[in-house]
Coordinates of C-alpha atoms in Angstrom, one line a residue:
M1 CA 57.5 -16.5 14.7
K2 CA 54.5 -18.2 13.2
V3 CA 52.3 -15.8 11.1
A4 CA 49.0 -16.2 9.2
A5 CA 47.7 -14.6 6.2
L6 CA 44.0 -15.0 6.3
Q7 CA 42.3 -15.3 2.7
M8 CA 38.7 -14.2 2.6
V9 CA 35.9 -13.9 -0.1
S10 CA 34.2 -10.9 1.4
A11 CA 30.4 -10.3 0.8
T12 CA 28.3 -7.2 0.9
R13 CA 27.3 -7.4 4.6
V14 CA 29.8 -6.4 7.3
D15 CA 28.2 -8.7 10.0
A16 CA 28.8 -11.7 7.8
N17 CA 32.2 -10.7 7.0
L18 CA 33.1 -10.1 10.6
Q19 CA 31.9 -13.7 11.6
A20 CA 33.9 -15.2 8.7
A21 CA 37.0 -13.2 9.9
H22 CA 36.5 -14.4 13.4
T23 CA 36.7 -18.1 12.3
L24 CA 39.8 -17.5 10.5
L25 CA 41.4 -15.6 13.3
Q26 CA 40.3 -18.3 15.6
Q27 CA 41.8 -21.0 13.5
A28 CA 45.1 -19.0 13.1
A29 CA 45.4 -18.8 16.9
E30 CA 44.6 -22.3 17.5
Q31 CA 47.5 -23.3 15.1
G32 CA 49.8 -21.2 17.0
A33 CA 50.2 -18.0 15.0
E34 CA 51.4 -15.0 16.9
L35 CA 50.4 -12.5 14.0
A36 CA 47.3 -12.9 11.8
V37 CA 46.7 -10.6 9.0
L38 CA 43.4 -10.1 7.3
P39 CA 43.0 -8.9 3.6
E40 CA 42.1 -5.6 2.1
Y41 CA 38.4 -4.8 2.3
F42 CA 37.9 -7.7 4.6
C43 CA 34.9 -6.2 6.2
L44 CA 33.0 -5.3 3.0
L45 CA 33.2 -5.5 -0.7
G46 CA 30.1 -3.8 -1.8
A47 CA 28.0 -3.6 -4.9
R48 CA 29.2 -0.1 -5.4
D49 CA 32.5 1.7 -4.6
T50 CA 30.4 4.3 -2.5
D51 CA 29.0 1.4 -0.2
K52 CA 32.0 1.8 1.9
L53 CA 30.9 5.3 2.9
A54 CA 27.9 3.9 4.6
V55 CA 30.2 1.8 7.0
Q56 CA 32.8 4.3 7.6
E57 CA 34.1 4.7 11.2
R58 CA 35.8 7.5 13.1
P59 CA 39.3 6.6 14.2
G60 CA 39.2 4.7 17.5
Q61 CA 35.3 4.0 17.5
G62 CA 33.0 1.7 15.8
P63 CA 31.9 -1.8 15.4
I64 CA 34.6 -3.0 13.0
Q65 CA 37.4 -1.6 15.2
D66 CA 35.6 -2.9 18.4
F67 CA 35.5 -6.5 16.8
L68 CA 39.3 -6.4 15.9
A69 CA 40.2 -5.0 19.6
R70 CA 38.0 -7.7 21.0
A71 CA 39.3 -10.5 18.8
A72 CA 42.9 -9.6 19.7
R73 CA 42.2 -9.6 23.5
E74 CA 40.3 -13.0 23.2
L75 CA 42.5 -14.8 21.1
G76 CA 45.9 -13.4 22.3
L77 CA 47.0 -12.4 18.8
W78 CA 48.7 -9.5 17.2
I79 CA 46.0 -8.6 14.5
V80 CA 46.4 -6.6 11.4
G81 CA 42.9 -5.6 10.3
G82 CA 43.3 -5.8 6.7
T83 CA 41.7 -2.4 5.7
L84 CA 38.6 -0.6 6.8
P85 CA 37.1 2.8 5.7
L86 CA 38.0 5.6 8.3
S87 CA 36.3 9.0 8.0
T88 CA 37.9 12.1 6.7
A89 CA 37.1 15.8 6.6
Q90 CA 35.3 15.2 3.3
P91 CA 31.9 13.3 3.7
E92 CA 32.4 11.9 0.2
R93 CA 35.8 10.5 0.9
V94 CA 37.4 7.8 3.3
T95 CA 40.8 6.4 3.8
N96 CA 41.4 2.8 3.1
S97 CA 43.3 2.2 6.5
C98 CA 45.3 -0.7 7.8
L99 CA 45.2 -0.8 11.7
V100 CA 47.2 -3.1 14.0
W101 CA 46.1 -4.4 17.3
S102 CA 48.3 -5.8 20.0
P103 CA 47.2 -9.0 22.0
A104 CA 46.1 -6.4 24.7
G105 CA 43.4 -5.0 22.5
D106 CA 45.5 -1.7 21.7
C107 CA 45.5 0.0 18.4
V108 CA 49.4 0.5 17.9
S109 CA 49.8 1.5 14.4
R110 CA 47.7 3.0 11.4
Y111 CA 48.5 3.0 7.7
D112 CA 46.6 4.8 5.1
K113 CA 46.9 3.5 1.6
I114 CA 49.2 5.9 -0.3
H115 CA 48.7 4.6 -4.0
L116 CA 45.2 4.5 -5.2
F117 CA 44.4 1.7 -7.7
C118 CA 43.3 2.6 -11.3
F119 CA 42.9 0.2 -14.0
D120 CA 41.0 0.3 -17.4
N121 CA 41.5 -2.5 -20.0
G122 CA 38.2 -1.9 -21.8
R123 CA 36.4 -4.5 -19.9
E124 CA 37.2 -3.8 -16.2
R125 CA 37.3 -0.3 -14.8
Y126 CA 38.5 0.6 -11.3
D127 CA 39.4 4.1 -9.9
E128 CA 39.6 4.2 -6.2
S129 CA 40.4 8.0 -6.1
R130 CA 36.6 8.3 -6.7
V131 CA 35.9 7.5 -3.1
L132 CA 39.3 7.2 -1.3
E133 CA 41.5 10.0 0.0
A134 CA 45.3 8.8 -0.3
G135 CA 47.4 8.6 2.6
H136 CA 50.8 10.1 2.7
Q137 CA 53.0 8.4 5.6
P138 CA 54.6 5.1 5.7
A139 CA 54.0 3.3 9.0
C140 CA 56.1 0.5 10.8
F141 CA 55.5 -1.1 14.2
D142 CA 57.5 -3.3 16.4
L143 CA 56.4 -6.9 17.4
P144 CA 58.2 -8.5 20.3
S145 CA 57.9 -12.1 19.5
R146 CA 57.6 -15.2 21.8
D147 CA 61.0 -16.4 20.0
G148 CA 62.8 -13.5 21.9
H149 CA 63.2 -11.5 18.7
T150 CA 61.5 -8.1 17.9
W151 CA 60.2 -7.9 14.5
R152 CA 60.2 -4.6 12.6
I153 CA 57.1 -4.6 10.4
G154 CA 56.2 -2.3 7.5
L155 CA 52.6 -1.8 6.5
S156 CA 51.3 -1.5 2.8
I157 CA 48.2 -2.2 0.9
C158 CA 47.5 -3.9 -2.5
Y159 CA 48.4 -1.5 -5.3
D160 CA 51.3 -0.2 -3.1
L161 CA 53.1 -3.5 -4.1
R162 CA 53.8 -1.7 -7.5
F163 CA 55.8 1.1 -5.9
P164 CA 59.2 -0.3 -4.6
E165 CA 60.4 2.8 -3.2
L166 CA 57.8 2.4 -0.4
Y167 CA 59.5 -1.0 0.5
R168 CA 62.9 0.3 0.3
A169 CA 62.0 3.2 2.7
Y170 CA 60.8 0.3 5.1
A171 CA 64.1 -1.6 4.6
R172 CA 66.0 1.6 5.6
D173 CA 63.9 1.9 8.5
G174 CA 65.0 -1.6 9.6
A175 CA 61.9 -3.6 8.4
Q176 CA 62.2 -7.3 8.4
L177 CA 58.8 -8.3 7.4
M178 CA 56.5 -6.5 4.8
L179 CA 52.7 -6.8 5.1
V180 CA 50.5 -6.6 1.9
P181 CA 46.9 -7.1 2.5
S182 CA 45.2 -7.2 -0.8
A183 CA 42.2 -7.5 -3.0
F184 CA 43.9 -8.0 -6.4
T185 CA 41.8 -8.4 -9.5
Y186 CA 41.9 -11.6 -11.3
T187 CA 43.4 -10.1 -14.3
T188 CA 46.2 -8.2 -12.7
G189 CA 47.0 -10.9 -10.1
Q190 CA 47.3 -13.6 -12.6
A191 CA 50.0 -11.4 -14.4
H192 CA 51.9 -9.9 -11.6
W193 CA 51.0 -10.8 -8.0
E194 CA 53.5 -13.4 -7.3
L195 CA 56.2 -11.7 -9.2
L196 CA 55.8 -8.4 -7.4
L197 CA 55.6 -10.1 -4.1
R198 CA 58.9 -12.1 -4.5
A199 CA 60.6 -9.0 -6.1
R200 CA 59.8 -6.9 -2.9
A201 CA 61.2 -9.6 -0.7
V202 CA 64.5 -10.2 -2.7
E203 CA 65.4 -6.6 -3.3
N204 CA 65.0 -5.7 0.4
L205 CA 66.1 -9.2 2.0
A206 CA 62.9 -9.1 4.0
Y207 CA 60.1 -11.7 4.5
V208 CA 56.7 -10.6 2.8
L209 CA 53.4 -11.7 4.1
A210 CA 50.3 -11.1 1.7
P211 CA 46.7 -12.0 2.4
A212 CA 44.3 -11.6 -0.2
Q213 CA 40.6 -11.8 -1.2
G214 CA 40.3 -14.8 -3.3
G215 CA 37.3 -16.1 -5.2
V216 CA 34.0 -15.0 -6.8
H217 CA 32.3 -12.5 -4.6
E218 CA 28.5 -11.6 -4.1
N219 CA 29.0 -8.6 -5.9
G220 CA 30.3 -10.4 -9.0
R221 CA 33.9 -9.4 -8.8
H222 CA 36.6 -12.2 -9.0
T223 CA 39.7 -11.6 -7.0
W224 CA 43.0 -13.5 -7.6
G225 CA 43.6 -14.9 -4.1
H226 CA 46.9 -16.7 -3.7
S227 CA 47.6 -15.5 -0.3
L228 CA 51.2 -16.3 0.4
A229 CA 54.4 -15.9 2.4
V230 CA 57.8 -15.2 0.9
S231 CA 61.3 -15.6 2.5
P232 CA 64.1 -13.0 2.2
W233 CA 65.8 -15.1 -0.7
G234 CA 62.5 -15.1 -2.8
E235 CA 61.2 -18.6 -1.7
L236 CA 57.5 -19.2 -1.7
L237 CA 57.0 -20.5 1.8
A238 CA 53.2 -21.0 1.7
E239 CA 50.3 -20.4 -0.6
Q240 CA 46.4 -20.9 -1.0
A241 CA 45.1 -20.2 -4.4
Q242 CA 41.3 -19.5 -4.0
G243 CA 38.5 -19.7 -1.3
P244 CA 38.7 -18.7 2.5
G245 CA 41.5 -20.2 4.6
V246 CA 44.6 -19.6 6.7
V247 CA 48.0 -19.7 5.2
L248 CA 50.5 -20.3 7.9
A249 CA 54.5 -19.6 7.7
E250 CA 57.3 -19.8 10.2
L251 CA 59.7 -16.7 10.0
D252 CA 63.0 -17.1 11.4
A253 CA 65.3 -14.2 12.3
A254 CA 68.4 -16.3 11.9
V255 CA 67.7 -16.9 8.3
L256 CA 66.9 -13.3 7.6
Q257 CA 70.2 -12.2 9.2
R258 CA 72.2 -14.9 7.3
C259 CA 70.7 -13.8 4.1
R260 CA 71.5 -10.1 4.7
A261 CA 75.0 -11.1 5.8
Q262 CA 75.8 -13.4 2.8
L263 CA 74.5 -10.7 0.4
P264 CA 75.0 -7.3 1.9
A265 CA 73.1 -5.5 -0.9
L266 CA 71.2 -3.1 1.5
G267 CA 74.4 -1.7 2.3
H268 CA 75.5 -1.3 -1.3
R269 CA 72.9 1.3 -2.2
V270 CA 74.2 4.2 -4.2
L271 CA 71.3 6.4 -5.2

């Protein structure tokens, strides 16, 4: 199955970001991808954390969700919509939610980011809990590919990457591909991004696909980028450092099965 990680440098206007996303989705479809995954905050990287409150949508309705459903139908793609802000019972809080659309334009899965990013090195300060409400449930979905294999796919978002127990839960649930739409900071990405993604692939003997924000944004933030795909053996299959683009990779179910047969570590778990 051919998959695409879409790298963006999202700006402070939703309409401009949707236009940029459509261009990348179209390129992915034209290059034969069955699954295209947008990065975290693809629809908006605002000037302030609270800017996302102004563009929040109720589940199942809103221009961002309409755009993704329409693009999936138009392009015949499975689309994972990076993340978008969905309303909660608290007006001052939204969830950072990853939604999945089938080629029929149906929303088939939702994952709300469980682990909320917090970082302070004296120069950069982030605390997602000021605006976000944390999710509580992992989420998988099944994708019947044109290659005849049905892929079990686990959803995660950015900072989740530092919590291996989430990915181990997905492996126990049969996941063969883990998705990690992200907006890593340049500082933390330079130190840990590739290391953590390859570790999640190796320890779970699963493919990992990680689309990212990558560049200097209109709001002044610099994201690490390096959208990539990793094999179950930890090999780097494809990568793009900075700037918008489509990172394509071919996933092979036979390779995954061979890795798991040769090294049956998932069956050797004790704790």
